[in-house]
Amino acid sequence: QQPVQSPQAVILREGEDAVINCSSSKALYSVHWYRQKHGEAPVFLMILLKGGEQKGHEKISASFNEKKQQSSLYLTASQLSYSGTYFCGTEVKTSGSRLTFGEGTQLTVNP
Amino acid sequence: NAGVTQTPKFQVLKTGQSMTLQCAQDMNHNSMYWYRQDPGMGLRLIYYSASEGTTDKGEVPNGYNVSRLNKREFSLRLESAAPSQTSVYFCASSGDGRMNTEAFFGQGTRLTVV
């Protein structure tokens, strides 16, 4: 039931854009996005609850395609502070409050 | 406001020893979770508790037990530690019985089993 994330790693120069994808084989109730810096706990970015819903957080936004069980995280005009590992977490409709995470996408932003 | 507090932060165990990881939240959350994080494996759900008095298995429950002592506290026990349980353990909590609100994570417990 673990969602699948792609790509596994991304290297950007400051100011460039990136897209991280998350997909599930099960019907989803919600999609969460978190960012984790090395040696720290994951930090919440946003949650998407409805199909087609898009949320934004600074220059980071996300979309949720409920029909395809997919979500994408968009990082625009990347900053050095965006470096870290991004995780999507999904809650499947048939499994109650069980949040499972993908393997993460390591994002590196260089000057 | 402490949020989610885990103890201990670091622990070294010998194979076969037992220990309990403690987690407490002060946000009056109903749901609590235990994850383990290994390099390249993301966060894997061990056990979760949707509300006080209930617990359910996650993806990797073998070798672990949990107790939801009260609404605030959710402990994880390793009865007979094995080197494969060397990992970083995170506790998390969320507002209600469905994960439709932000999850808050503790700072993690770094466990080494030798």
CSV table of C-alpha atoms in Angstrom, one decimal:
chain,number,residue,atom,x,y,z
A,1,GLN,CA,0.0,0.0,0.0
A,2,GLN,CA,3.0,2.2,0.1
A,3,PRO,CA,2.7,5.0,-2.5
A,4,VAL,CA,5.3,5.3,-5.2
A,5,GLN,CA,7.3,8.5,-5.6
A,6,SER,CA,9.3,9.7,-8.5
A,7,PRO,CA,12.0,10.7,-9.2
A,8,GLN,CA,14.1,9.4,-6.4
A,9,ALA,CA,16.5,12.3,-6.5
A,10,VAL,CA,16.6,15.8,-8.1
A,11,ILE,CA,19.4,18.3,-8.3
A,12,LEU,CA,18.6,21.9,-9.2
A,13,ARG,CA,20.2,25.2,-9.4
A,14,GLU,CA,18.7,28.0,-7.4
A,15,GLY,CA,15.7,29.4,-9.2
A,16,GLU,CA,14.9,26.3,-11.2
A,17,ASP,CA,11.6,24.4,-10.9
A,18,ALA,CA,10.9,20.8,-10.0
A,19,VAL,CA,8.0,18.4,-9.9
A,20,ILE,CA,7.7,15.4,-7.6
A,21,ASN,CA,5.1,12.7,-8.3
A,22,CYS,CA,3.3,10.3,-6.0
A,23,SER,CA,1.0,7.5,-7.1
A,24,SER,CA,-1.1,4.8,-5.4
A,25,SER,CA,-2.7,1.6,-6.6
A,26,LYS,CA,-5.6,2.2,-4.1
A,27,ALA,CA,-8.4,4.7,-4.0
A,28,LEU,CA,-7.1,7.6,-1.8
A,29,TYR,CA,-8.8,9.6,0.9
A,30,SER,CA,-6.0,12.1,1.4
A,31,VAL,CA,-2.5,12.9,0.3
A,32,HIS,CA,0.0,14.6,2.6
A,33,TRP,CA,3.3,16.2,1.7
A,34,TYR,CA,6.2,16.5,4.2
A,35,ARG,CA,9.8,17.8,3.9
A,36,GLN,CA,12.6,16.4,6.1
A,37,LYS,CA,16.0,18.0,6.6
A,38,HIS,CA,18.9,15.7,7.4
A,39,GLY,CA,18.8,14.6,11.0
A,40,GLU,CA,15.5,16.2,11.7
A,41,ALA,CA,11.8,15.2,11.9
A,42,PRO,CA,9.5,15.5,8.9
A,43,VAL,CA,7.7,18.8,8.7
A,44,PHE,CA,4.2,19.1,7.3
A,45,LEU,CA,3.8,21.1,4.0
A,46,MET,CA,0.2,20.5,2.9
A,47,ILE,CA,-2.7,18.0,2.7
A,48,LEU,CA,-5.1,17.4,-0.2
A,49,LEU,CA,-8.4,15.9,0.5
A,50,LYS,CA,-10.5,16.2,-2.6
A,51,GLY,CA,-9.9,15.3,-6.2
A,52,GLY,CA,-8.5,18.1,-8.2
A,53,GLU,CA,-7.7,20.1,-5.1
A,54,GLN,CA,-4.6,22.3,-5.2
A,55,LYS,CA,-3.0,23.8,-2.2
A,56,GLY,CA,-0.2,26.2,-2.0
A,57,HIS,CA,2.6,27.0,0.5
A,58,GLU,CA,4.9,29.8,-0.4
A,59,LYS,CA,6.2,28.8,-3.8
A,60,ILE,CA,5.3,25.2,-3.3
A,61,SER,CA,2.0,23.9,-4.5
A,62,ALA,CA,0.4,20.5,-5.0
A,63,SER,CA,-2.4,18.9,-7.0
A,64,PHE,CA,-4.4,15.7,-6.4
A,65,ASN,CA,-6.0,13.7,-9.2
A,66,GLU,CA,-8.4,11.5,-7.4
A,67,LYS,CA,-9.4,9.4,-10.5
A,68,LYS,CA,-5.8,8.5,-11.1
A,69,GLN,CA,-4.8,8.2,-7.5
A,70,GLN,CA,-1.9,10.6,-8.2
A,71,SER,CA,-0.5,13.7,-6.6
A,72,SER,CA,2.2,16.1,-7.7
A,73,LEU,CA,4.2,18.6,-5.7
A,74,TYR,CA,5.4,21.7,-7.6
A,75,LEU,CA,8.4,23.6,-6.4
A,76,THR,CA,8.9,26.9,-8.4
A,77,ALA,CA,11.9,29.2,-8.3
A,78,SER,CA,13.6,26.9,-5.9
A,79,GLN,CA,15.6,28.3,-3.0
A,80,LEU,CA,18.5,26.8,-1.1
A,81,SER,CA,16.2,26.2,1.8
A,82,TYR,CA,14.1,23.8,-0.3
A,83,SER,CA,16.8,21.2,-0.1
A,84,GLY,CA,15.8,18.0,1.8
A,85,THR,CA,13.8,14.8,1.3
A,86,TYR,CA,10.2,15.1,0.3
A,87,PHE,CA,7.7,12.5,1.3
A,88,CYS,CA,4.2,11.9,0.2
A,89,GLY,CA,1.9,10.1,2.5
A,90,THR,CA,-1.4,8.6,1.5
A,91,GLU,CA,-4.4,7.5,3.3
A,92,VAL,CA,-6.4,4.8,1.6
A,93,LYS,CA,-10.2,5.0,1.7
A,94,THR,CA,-10.6,1.5,3.0
A,95,SER,CA,-8.0,1.5,5.7
A,96,GLY,CA,-9.1,4.1,8.2
A,97,SER,CA,-6.6,6.4,9.7
A,98,ARG,CA,-3.5,4.6,8.4
A,99,LEU,CA,-1.0,7.0,6.8
A,100,THR,CA,1.7,5.3,4.8
A,101,PHE,CA,4.6,7.1,3.1
A,102,GLY,CA,6.6,6.7,-0.1
A,103,GLU,CA,10.3,6.2,-0.1
A,104,GLY,CA,11.0,9.9,-0.5
A,105,THR,CA,12.6,12.2,-3.1
A,106,GLN,CA,15.9,13.8,-2.3
A,107,LEU,CA,16.0,17.3,-3.5
A,108,THR,CA,19.3,19.3,-3.7
A,109,VAL,CA,19.3,22.9,-4.6
A,110,ASN,CA,22.7,24.3,-5.4
A,111,PRO,CA,23.7,28.0,-5.7
B,1,ASN,CA,3.8,23.9,24.1
B,2,ALA,CA,6.0,20.8,23.6
B,3,GLY,CA,4.1,19.1,20.8
B,4,VAL,CA,5.2,15.5,20.5
B,5,THR,CA,8.0,14.4,22.9
B,6,GLN,CA,9.9,11.1,22.5
B,7,THR,CA,12.3,9.6,24.9
B,8,PRO,CA,15.0,8.5,24.8
B,9,LYS,CA,16.7,10.4,21.9
B,10,PHE,CA,19.5,7.8,21.6
B,11,GLN,CA,19.8,4.2,22.7
B,12,VAL,CA,22.2,1.3,22.2
B,13,LEU,CA,20.9,-2.2,23.0
B,14,LYS,CA,22.5,-5.6,22.9
B,15,THR,CA,20.8,-8.3,20.9
B,16,GLY,CA,18.0,-9.8,23.0
B,17,GLN,CA,17.5,-6.9,25.3
B,18,SER,CA,14.1,-5.3,25.7
B,19,MET,CA,13.2,-1.7,25.9
B,20,THR,CA,10.2,0.7,25.6
B,21,LEU,CA,10.2,3.9,23.6
B,22,GLN,CA,8.0,6.5,25.1
B,23,CYS,CA,5.9,9.1,23.2
B,24,ALA,CA,3.6,11.8,24.6
B,25,GLN,CA,1.7,14.6,22.9
B,26,ASP,CA,0.1,17.6,24.6
B,27,MET,CA,-2.2,18.7,21.7
B,28,ASN,CA,-5.2,16.6,22.7
B,29,HIS,CA,-4.9,14.5,19.5
B,30,ASN,CA,-6.8,11.3,19.1
B,31,SER,CA,-4.5,9.5,16.6
B,32,MET,CA,-1.0,8.5,17.3
B,33,TYR,CA,1.6,6.6,15.2
B,34,TRP,CA,4.9,4.9,15.3
B,35,TYR,CA,7.2,4.8,12.2
B,36,ARG,CA,10.7,3.6,11.6
B,37,GLN,CA,13.0,5.1,9.1
B,38,ASP,CA,15.9,3.3,7.4
B,39,PRO,CA,18.1,4.7,4.8
B,40,GLY,CA,16.4,4.6,1.4
B,41,MET,CA,13.2,3.1,2.8
B,42,GLY,CA,11.2,6.1,3.7
B,43,LEU,CA,8.9,6.1,6.7
B,44,ARG,CA,7.4,2.7,7.4
B,45,LEU,CA,4.3,2.4,9.7
B,46,ILE,CA,4.8,0.0,12.6
B,47,TYR,CA,1.6,0.5,14.6
B,48,TYR,CA,-1.0,3.2,15.0
B,49,SER,CA,-3.8,4.1,17.3
B,50,ALA,CA,-6.8,5.9,15.9
B,51,SER,CA,-8.2,6.7,19.3
B,52,GLU,CA,-7.6,6.0,23.0
B,53,GLY,CA,-8.1,2.3,23.6
B,54,THR,CA,-7.5,1.1,20.0
B,55,THR,CA,-4.3,0.0,18.2
B,56,ASP,CA,-3.8,-1.5,14.8
B,57,LYS,CA,-0.9,-3.0,12.9
B,58,GLY,CA,0.9,-1.1,10.2
B,59,GLU,CA,3.3,-2.3,7.5
B,60,VAL,CA,6.0,-3.7,9.7
B,61,PRO,CA,4.6,-4.8,13.1
B,62,ASN,CA,6.7,-7.9,13.7
B,63,GLY,CA,9.0,-7.7,16.7
B,64,TYR,CA,7.1,-4.8,18.3
B,65,ASN,CA,4.2,-4.2,20.7
B,66,VAL,CA,2.4,-1.0,21.5
B,67,SER,CA,0.3,0.4,24.3
B,68,ARG,CA,-2.0,3.4,24.1
B,69,LEU,CA,-1.8,4.2,27.8
B,70,ASN,CA,-4.1,7.2,27.7
B,71,LYS,CA,-4.9,9.9,25.2
B,72,ARG,CA,-1.5,11.5,25.6
B,73,GLU,CA,0.8,8.5,25.6
B,74,PHE,CA,1.7,5.8,23.0
B,75,SER,CA,4.6,3.5,23.8
B,76,LEU,CA,6.5,1.1,21.5
B,77,ARG,CA,8.1,-2.0,23.0
B,78,LEU,CA,10.8,-4.2,21.6
B,79,GLU,CA,10.7,-7.4,23.5
B,80,SER,CA,13.9,-9.0,22.2
B,81,ALA,CA,15.9,-6.5,20.1
B,82,ALA,CA,17.5,-7.7,16.9
B,83,PRO,CA,20.2,-5.9,14.8
B,84,SER,CA,17.5,-5.5,12.0
B,85,GLN,CA,15.7,-3.2,14.4
B,86,THR,CA,18.5,-0.6,14.2
B,87,SER,CA,16.7,2.4,12.9
B,88,VAL,CA,15.4,5.9,13.7
B,89,TYR,CA,11.9,5.7,15.2
B,90,PHE,CA,9.4,8.5,14.9
B,91,CYS,CA,6.2,9.0,16.8
B,92,ALA,CA,3.5,11.2,15.3
B,93,SER,CA,0.1,12.4,16.3
B,94,SER,CA,-2.9,13.9,14.4
B,95,GLY,CA,-6.1,15.6,15.4
B,96,ASP,CA,-8.9,13.1,14.8
B,97,GLY,CA,-9.6,9.6,13.8
B,98,ARG,CA,-8.9,10.2,10.1
B,99,MET,CA,-5.6,11.6,8.9
B,100,ASN,CA,-7.2,14.6,7.4
B,101,THR,CA,-5.3,17.0,9.5
B,102,GLU,CA,-1.6,17.8,9.9
B,103,ALA,CA,0.6,15.2,11.5
B,104,PHE,CA,3.1,16.4,14.1
B,105,PHE,CA,6.3,14.3,14.5
B,106,GLY,CA,8.5,13.9,17.5
B,107,GLN,CA,12.3,14.4,17.1
B,108,GLY,CA,13.0,10.7,16.8
B,109,THR,CA,14.8,8.0,18.7
B,110,ARG,CA,18.0,6.7,17.2
B,111,LEU,CA,18.3,3.1,18.2
B,112,THR,CA,21.3,0.9,17.6
B,113,VAL,CA,21.2,-2.9,18.3
B,114,VAL,CA,24.6,-4.5,18.5
